[in-house]
Amino acid sequence: MEQIAELVISALLVIGGIFAVIGSFGLLKLRDTMQRLHAPTKATTVGVGTALISSMIYFLVFEGTISWHELLITLFLLLTAPITANFIAKAQMHRFIKPEDLPGTGDTTDWATYDLEMTVANPDLIGPDLRK
Amino acid sequence: MLDYALTFAFLCFGLGLAMNLYRVFRAPGVIDRVLALDTMVVNVIALIVLYGIKTKSGINFEAALLFAMTGFVSTVAFCKFMLRGDIIE
């Protein structure tokens, strides 16, 4: 049992390390900021997740205690990584990308993230019931 | 075998941390620096957890959890500042 657990923990640690290196290398290698956003938010999250799960298995098998902290950290990281990615992408869009350069949404409304700027520039876009 | 895997993981996360540090110093814009700092936080959390396995103590997890929270809040504050020029309006 301990042999199998050791094997599983070692495999998880090696896979996690490789994912972490891929994520950090993608941050150096990819071409522009929107592409570079992909590498750390996906690959590095998997890397740290496997490290935390291997720690959980280690304490369960070798120390005989279930520690819930790892699960808490894993959940927290998995919840917050997309939020930070969304915020960084939004900052990049509002700084460097004009709404005219984006592809169309295929709908009657425009990109929602530019709504505030468009309505400030052109107040007639707001319906009469929303205008105060 | 576990020792070798642990050493390999330490090396990998350390290498990732070094690459992020390079990106913090040499970046085309401020957004890349914020992204690199956010990745550094994640890598440091992994290093703290691996150190916990190495020393067989569960005392480091509170540090990792606090680090995750402060990292998230600081990244969101940075992005909010870049978007609006202000953090709490």
Short mmCIF file of N, CA and C in Angstrom, two decimals, chain A residues 7-125:
data_model
loop_
_atom_site.label_atom_id
_atom_site.label_comp_id
_atom_site.label_asym_id
_atom_site.label_seq_id
_atom_site.Cartn_x
_atom_site.Cartn_y
_atom_site.Cartn_z
N LEU A 7 4.49 5.61 -5.28
CA LEU A 7 4.54 5.70 -6.75
C LEU A 7 3.60 6.80 -7.26
N VAL A 8 2.37 6.80 -6.70
CA VAL A 8 1.38 7.79 -7.15
C VAL A 8 1.86 9.20 -6.83
N ILE A 9 2.38 9.39 -5.59
CA ILE A 9 2.84 10.73 -5.20
C ILE A 9 3.99 11.19 -6.09
N SER A 10 4.93 10.26 -6.37
CA SER A 10 6.07 10.65 -7.21
C SER A 10 5.61 11.02 -8.61
N ALA A 11 4.69 10.22 -9.17
CA ALA A 11 4.19 10.54 -10.52
C ALA A 11 3.50 11.89 -10.53
N LEU A 12 2.67 12.15 -9.52
CA LEU A 12 1.97 13.44 -9.47
C LEU A 12 2.95 14.60 -9.35
N LEU A 13 4.00 14.41 -8.53
CA LEU A 13 4.97 15.50 -8.36
C LEU A 13 5.70 15.78 -9.65
N VAL A 14 6.10 14.71 -10.37
CA VAL A 14 6.84 14.92 -11.63
C VAL A 14 5.95 15.60 -12.66
N ILE A 15 4.69 15.12 -12.78
CA ILE A 15 3.77 15.73 -13.75
C ILE A 15 3.53 17.20 -13.40
N GLY A 16 3.32 17.48 -12.11
CA GLY A 16 3.09 18.86 -11.69
C GLY A 16 4.27 19.76 -11.99
N GLY A 17 5.49 19.25 -11.74
CA GLY A 17 6.69 20.04 -12.02
C GLY A 17 6.80 20.37 -13.49
N ILE A 18 6.52 19.35 -14.35
CA ILE A 18 6.62 19.59 -15.79
C ILE A 18 5.59 20.63 -16.23
N PHE A 19 4.37 20.51 -15.70
CA PHE A 19 3.34 21.50 -16.05
C PHE A 19 3.74 22.90 -15.61
N ALA A 20 4.34 23.00 -14.41
CA ALA A 20 4.74 24.33 -13.93
C ALA A 20 5.80 24.94 -14.83
N VAL A 21 6.77 24.11 -15.26
CA VAL A 21 7.81 24.63 -16.15
C VAL A 21 7.21 25.06 -17.49
N ILE A 22 6.26 24.25 -18.01
CA ILE A 22 5.61 24.62 -19.28
C ILE A 22 4.88 25.95 -19.14
N GLY A 23 4.16 26.12 -18.03
CA GLY A 23 3.43 27.36 -17.82
C GLY A 23 4.34 28.57 -17.76
N SER A 24 5.44 28.44 -17.01
CA SER A 24 6.33 29.59 -16.88
C SER A 24 7.12 29.84 -18.15
N PHE A 25 7.41 28.76 -18.91
CA PHE A 25 8.13 28.94 -20.16
C PHE A 25 7.23 29.58 -21.21
N GLY A 26 5.94 29.23 -21.19
CA GLY A 26 5.00 29.86 -22.11
C GLY A 26 4.90 31.35 -21.89
N LEU A 27 5.05 31.77 -20.62
CA LEU A 27 5.04 33.20 -20.31
C LEU A 27 6.18 33.93 -20.99
N LEU A 28 7.32 33.25 -21.20
CA LEU A 28 8.44 33.87 -21.90
C LEU A 28 8.30 33.73 -23.41
N LYS A 29 7.74 32.62 -23.87
CA LYS A 29 7.88 32.22 -25.26
C LYS A 29 6.79 32.78 -26.17
N LEU A 30 5.55 32.84 -25.67
CA LEU A 30 4.44 33.18 -26.57
C LEU A 30 4.53 34.64 -27.03
N ARG A 31 3.78 34.97 -28.09
CA ARG A 31 4.08 36.19 -28.83
C ARG A 31 3.52 37.46 -28.21
N ASP A 32 2.19 37.54 -28.00
CA ASP A 32 1.68 38.79 -27.43
C ASP A 32 0.95 38.51 -26.11
N THR A 33 0.52 39.61 -25.47
CA THR A 33 0.03 39.48 -24.09
C THR A 33 -1.19 38.58 -23.99
N MET A 34 -2.10 38.69 -24.98
CA MET A 34 -3.30 37.86 -24.92
C MET A 34 -2.97 36.38 -25.02
N GLN A 35 -1.91 36.03 -25.80
CA GLN A 35 -1.49 34.62 -25.85
C GLN A 35 -0.77 34.22 -24.58
N ARG A 36 0.05 35.14 -24.06
CA ARG A 36 0.82 34.83 -22.86
C ARG A 36 -0.09 34.60 -21.66
N LEU A 37 -1.31 35.16 -21.72
CA LEU A 37 -2.26 34.97 -20.62
C LEU A 37 -2.63 33.50 -20.45
N HIS A 38 -2.58 32.72 -21.55
CA HIS A 38 -3.03 31.33 -21.47
C HIS A 38 -2.11 30.47 -20.63
N ALA A 39 -0.79 30.61 -20.83
CA ALA A 39 0.15 29.65 -20.24
C ALA A 39 0.09 29.59 -18.72
N PRO A 40 0.27 30.71 -18.01
CA PRO A 40 0.28 30.60 -16.54
C PRO A 40 -1.08 30.27 -15.95
N THR A 41 -2.15 30.80 -16.54
CA THR A 41 -3.44 30.58 -15.89
C THR A 41 -3.92 29.14 -16.04
N LYS A 42 -3.45 28.42 -17.05
CA LYS A 42 -3.92 27.03 -17.18
C LYS A 42 -2.89 26.04 -16.71
N ALA A 43 -1.68 26.08 -17.30
CA ALA A 43 -0.68 25.06 -17.00
C ALA A 43 -0.20 25.15 -15.56
N THR A 44 0.07 26.38 -15.08
CA THR A 44 0.59 26.51 -13.72
C THR A 44 -0.46 26.12 -12.69
N THR A 45 -1.73 26.36 -13.00
CA THR A 45 -2.78 25.95 -12.06
C THR A 45 -2.83 24.43 -11.93
N VAL A 46 -2.67 23.73 -13.06
CA VAL A 46 -2.62 22.26 -12.99
C VAL A 46 -1.41 21.81 -12.18
N GLY A 47 -0.26 22.48 -12.40
CA GLY A 47 0.96 22.10 -11.68
C GLY A 47 0.80 22.22 -10.18
N VAL A 48 0.28 23.36 -9.73
CA VAL A 48 0.14 23.55 -8.28
C VAL A 48 -0.96 22.63 -7.73
N GLY A 49 -1.98 22.35 -8.56
CA GLY A 49 -3.03 21.44 -8.12
C GLY A 49 -2.50 20.04 -7.86
N THR A 50 -1.67 19.53 -8.77
CA THR A 50 -1.12 18.18 -8.55
C THR A 50 -0.19 18.16 -7.34
N ALA A 51 0.58 19.23 -7.14
CA ALA A 51 1.45 19.28 -5.96
C ALA A 51 0.61 19.21 -4.68
N LEU A 52 -0.52 19.94 -4.66
CA LEU A 52 -1.36 19.95 -3.46
C LEU A 52 -2.02 18.60 -3.25
N ILE A 53 -2.47 17.93 -4.33
CA ILE A 53 -3.11 16.62 -4.18
C ILE A 53 -2.09 15.59 -3.70
N SER A 54 -0.85 15.66 -4.22
CA SER A 54 0.17 14.71 -3.76
C SER A 54 0.48 14.94 -2.29
N SER A 55 0.48 16.19 -1.85
CA SER A 55 0.68 16.47 -0.42
C SER A 55 -0.45 15.87 0.41
N MET A 56 -1.68 15.96 -0.11
CA MET A 56 -2.82 15.40 0.62
C MET A 56 -2.69 13.88 0.75
N ILE A 57 -2.32 13.20 -0.35
CA ILE A 57 -2.14 11.73 -0.29
C ILE A 57 -1.01 11.37 0.66
N TYR A 58 0.07 12.17 0.63
CA TYR A 58 1.22 11.89 1.51
C TYR A 58 0.81 11.92 2.98
N PHE A 59 0.11 12.97 3.39
CA PHE A 59 -0.27 13.06 4.80
C PHE A 59 -1.32 12.02 5.17
N LEU A 60 -2.15 11.61 4.19
CA LEU A 60 -3.15 10.58 4.47
C LEU A 60 -2.49 9.23 4.70
N VAL A 61 -1.50 8.87 3.87
CA VAL A 61 -0.93 7.52 3.93
C VAL A 61 0.19 7.42 4.95
N PHE A 62 1.12 8.38 4.95
CA PHE A 62 2.32 8.24 5.78
C PHE A 62 2.16 8.81 7.18
N GLU A 63 1.32 9.82 7.35
CA GLU A 63 1.15 10.41 8.68
C GLU A 63 -0.18 10.00 9.30
N GLY A 64 -1.10 9.47 8.50
CA GLY A 64 -2.37 8.98 9.02
C GLY A 64 -3.37 10.05 9.39
N THR A 65 -3.16 11.27 8.89
CA THR A 65 -4.12 12.34 9.16
C THR A 65 -4.64 12.90 7.83
N ILE A 66 -5.95 13.11 7.78
CA ILE A 66 -6.50 13.79 6.60
C ILE A 66 -6.39 15.28 6.85
N SER A 67 -5.68 15.98 5.96
CA SER A 67 -5.59 17.44 6.13
C SER A 67 -6.39 18.09 5.02
N TRP A 68 -7.34 18.90 5.42
CA TRP A 68 -8.26 19.52 4.47
C TRP A 68 -7.72 20.83 3.91
N HIS A 69 -6.60 21.30 4.47
CA HIS A 69 -6.07 22.58 4.01
C HIS A 69 -5.73 22.55 2.53
N GLU A 70 -5.16 21.42 2.08
CA GLU A 70 -4.76 21.34 0.68
C GLU A 70 -5.97 21.48 -0.23
N LEU A 71 -7.05 20.79 0.15
CA LEU A 71 -8.26 20.86 -0.67
C LEU A 71 -8.77 22.30 -0.72
N LEU A 72 -8.67 22.97 0.44
CA LEU A 72 -9.10 24.37 0.52
C LEU A 72 -8.26 25.25 -0.41
N ILE A 73 -6.93 25.04 -0.38
CA ILE A 73 -6.05 25.86 -1.22
C ILE A 73 -6.32 25.56 -2.69
N THR A 74 -6.49 24.25 -3.02
CA THR A 74 -6.76 23.88 -4.41
C THR A 74 -8.04 24.53 -4.91
N LEU A 75 -9.11 24.45 -4.11
CA LEU A 75 -10.38 25.06 -4.50
C LEU A 75 -10.21 26.56 -4.68
N PHE A 76 -9.51 27.19 -3.74
CA PHE A 76 -9.33 28.64 -3.81
C PHE A 76 -8.58 29.03 -5.08
N LEU A 77 -7.50 28.28 -5.39
CA LEU A 77 -6.73 28.61 -6.60
C LEU A 77 -7.56 28.37 -7.85
N LEU A 78 -8.30 27.25 -7.89
CA LEU A 78 -9.11 26.98 -9.07
C LEU A 78 -10.21 28.01 -9.26
N LEU A 79 -10.69 28.58 -8.15
CA LEU A 79 -11.72 29.61 -8.27
C LEU A 79 -11.14 30.94 -8.69
N THR A 80 -9.96 31.29 -8.17
CA THR A 80 -9.45 32.64 -8.40
C THR A 80 -8.66 32.77 -9.69
N ALA A 81 -8.09 31.67 -10.23
CA ALA A 81 -7.27 31.80 -11.46
C ALA A 81 -8.08 32.35 -12.64
N PRO A 82 -9.31 31.87 -12.91
CA PRO A 82 -10.06 32.47 -14.02
C PRO A 82 -10.44 33.93 -13.78
N ILE A 83 -10.67 34.29 -12.50
CA ILE A 83 -11.07 35.67 -12.22
C ILE A 83 -9.91 36.61 -12.51
N THR A 84 -8.68 36.23 -12.07
CA THR A 84 -7.54 37.10 -12.35
C THR A 84 -7.27 37.16 -13.84
N ALA A 85 -7.44 36.01 -14.54
CA ALA A 85 -7.21 36.01 -15.99
C ALA A 85 -8.20 36.94 -16.67
N ASN A 86 -9.45 36.90 -16.23
CA ASN A 86 -10.47 37.78 -16.80
C ASN A 86 -10.13 39.24 -16.57
N PHE A 87 -9.67 39.55 -15.34
CA PHE A 87 -9.34 40.95 -15.03
C PHE A 87 -8.17 41.43 -15.88
N ILE A 88 -7.13 40.57 -16.02
CA ILE A 88 -5.96 40.99 -16.78
C ILE A 88 -6.32 41.18 -18.25
N ALA A 89 -7.14 40.26 -18.79
CA ALA A 89 -7.57 40.40 -20.19
C ALA A 89 -8.37 41.68 -20.39
N LYS A 90 -9.23 42.00 -19.40
CA LYS A 90 -10.03 43.20 -19.49
C LYS A 90 -9.16 44.46 -19.47
N ALA A 91 -8.14 44.46 -18.58
CA ALA A 91 -7.23 45.60 -18.53
C ALA A 91 -6.50 45.75 -19.86
N GLN A 92 -6.05 44.64 -20.44
CA GLN A 92 -5.36 44.69 -21.73
C GLN A 92 -6.28 45.22 -22.82
N MET A 93 -7.55 44.75 -22.84
CA MET A 93 -8.48 45.20 -23.88
C MET A 93 -8.74 46.69 -23.77
N HIS A 94 -8.99 47.17 -22.54
CA HIS A 94 -9.34 48.58 -22.41
C HIS A 94 -8.15 49.50 -22.63
N ARG A 95 -6.93 48.96 -22.48
CA ARG A 95 -5.77 49.82 -22.71
C ARG A 95 -5.37 49.87 -24.17
N PHE A 96 -5.39 48.70 -24.85
CA PHE A 96 -4.73 48.63 -26.16
C PHE A 96 -5.64 48.28 -27.31
N ILE A 97 -6.83 47.71 -27.07
CA ILE A 97 -7.65 47.24 -28.18
C ILE A 97 -8.88 48.13 -28.31
N LYS A 98 -9.08 48.67 -29.52
CA LYS A 98 -10.26 49.51 -29.75
C LYS A 98 -11.46 48.60 -30.05
N PRO A 99 -12.69 49.04 -29.72
CA PRO A 99 -13.87 48.20 -29.99
C PRO A 99 -14.07 47.94 -31.48
N GLU A 100 -13.57 48.86 -32.35
CA GLU A 100 -13.77 48.65 -33.79
C GLU A 100 -12.93 47.50 -34.31
N ASP A 101 -11.79 47.21 -33.63
CA ASP A 101 -10.88 46.18 -34.14
C ASP A 101 -11.32 44.76 -33.78
N LEU A 102 -12.31 44.64 -32.88
CA LEU A 102 -12.71 43.31 -32.45
C LEU A 102 -13.65 42.68 -33.47
N PRO A 103 -13.68 41.36 -33.54
CA PRO A 103 -14.68 40.72 -34.40
C PRO A 103 -16.09 40.94 -33.85
N GLY A 104 -17.09 40.88 -34.73
CA GLY A 104 -18.45 41.13 -34.30
C GLY A 104 -18.96 40.04 -33.37
N THR A 105 -20.01 40.39 -32.61
CA THR A 105 -20.53 39.41 -31.67
C THR A 105 -21.57 38.51 -32.32
N GLY A 106 -22.02 38.83 -33.55
CA GLY A 106 -23.07 38.05 -34.19
C GLY A 106 -24.43 38.27 -33.57
N ASP A 107 -24.58 39.41 -32.91
CA ASP A 107 -25.84 39.70 -32.22
C ASP A 107 -26.12 41.19 -32.39
N THR A 108 -27.26 41.65 -31.89
CA THR A 108 -27.58 43.06 -32.06
C THR A 108 -26.78 43.93 -31.11
N THR A 109 -26.34 43.38 -29.97
CA THR A 109 -25.59 44.18 -29.00
C THR A 109 -24.10 44.02 -29.23
N ASP A 110 -23.33 45.03 -28.78
CA ASP A 110 -21.87 44.99 -28.91
C ASP A 110 -21.25 44.28 -27.72
N TRP A 111 -19.89 44.29 -27.72
CA TRP A 111 -19.15 43.67 -26.61
C TRP A 111 -19.55 44.37 -25.30
N ALA A 112 -19.95 43.57 -24.32
CA ALA A 112 -20.52 44.14 -23.10
C ALA A 112 -19.49 44.93 -22.30
N THR A 113 -18.20 44.56 -22.43
CA THR A 113 -17.21 45.23 -21.59
C THR A 113 -17.00 46.67 -22.00
N TYR A 114 -17.40 47.03 -23.27
CA TYR A 114 -17.24 48.42 -23.69
C TYR A 114 -18.51 49.23 -23.51
N ASP A 115 -19.55 48.66 -22.92
CA ASP A 115 -20.84 49.32 -22.83
C ASP A 115 -20.76 50.69 -22.18
N LEU A 116 -20.01 50.77 -21.07
CA LEU A 116 -19.96 52.01 -20.30
C LEU A 116 -19.32 53.11 -21.12
N GLU A 117 -18.18 52.80 -21.77
CA GLU A 117 -17.49 53.81 -22.57
C GLU A 117 -18.36 54.27 -23.73
N MET A 118 -19.04 53.31 -24.41
CA MET A 118 -19.87 53.68 -25.55
C MET A 118 -21.03 54.58 -25.11
N THR A 119 -21.66 54.27 -23.98
CA THR A 119 -22.80 55.07 -23.57
C THR A 119 -22.38 56.43 -23.06
N VAL A 120 -21.16 56.52 -22.49
CA VAL A 120 -20.69 57.85 -22.08
C VAL A 120 -20.44 58.70 -23.31
N ALA A 121 -19.88 58.08 -24.37
CA ALA A 121 -19.60 58.84 -25.59
C ALA A 121 -20.88 59.18 -26.34
N ASN A 122 -21.87 58.31 -26.28
CA ASN A 122 -23.07 58.49 -27.09
C ASN A 122 -24.31 58.15 -26.24
N PRO A 123 -24.85 59.13 -25.50
CA PRO A 123 -25.93 58.83 -24.53
C PRO A 123 -27.22 58.37 -25.18
N ASP A 124 -27.37 58.58 -26.51
CA ASP A 124 -28.62 58.18 -27.15
C ASP A 124 -28.78 56.67 -27.23
N LEU A 125 -27.65 55.91 -26.98
CA LEU A 125 -27.75 54.46 -27.05
C LEU A 125 -28.59 53.89 -25.92
#
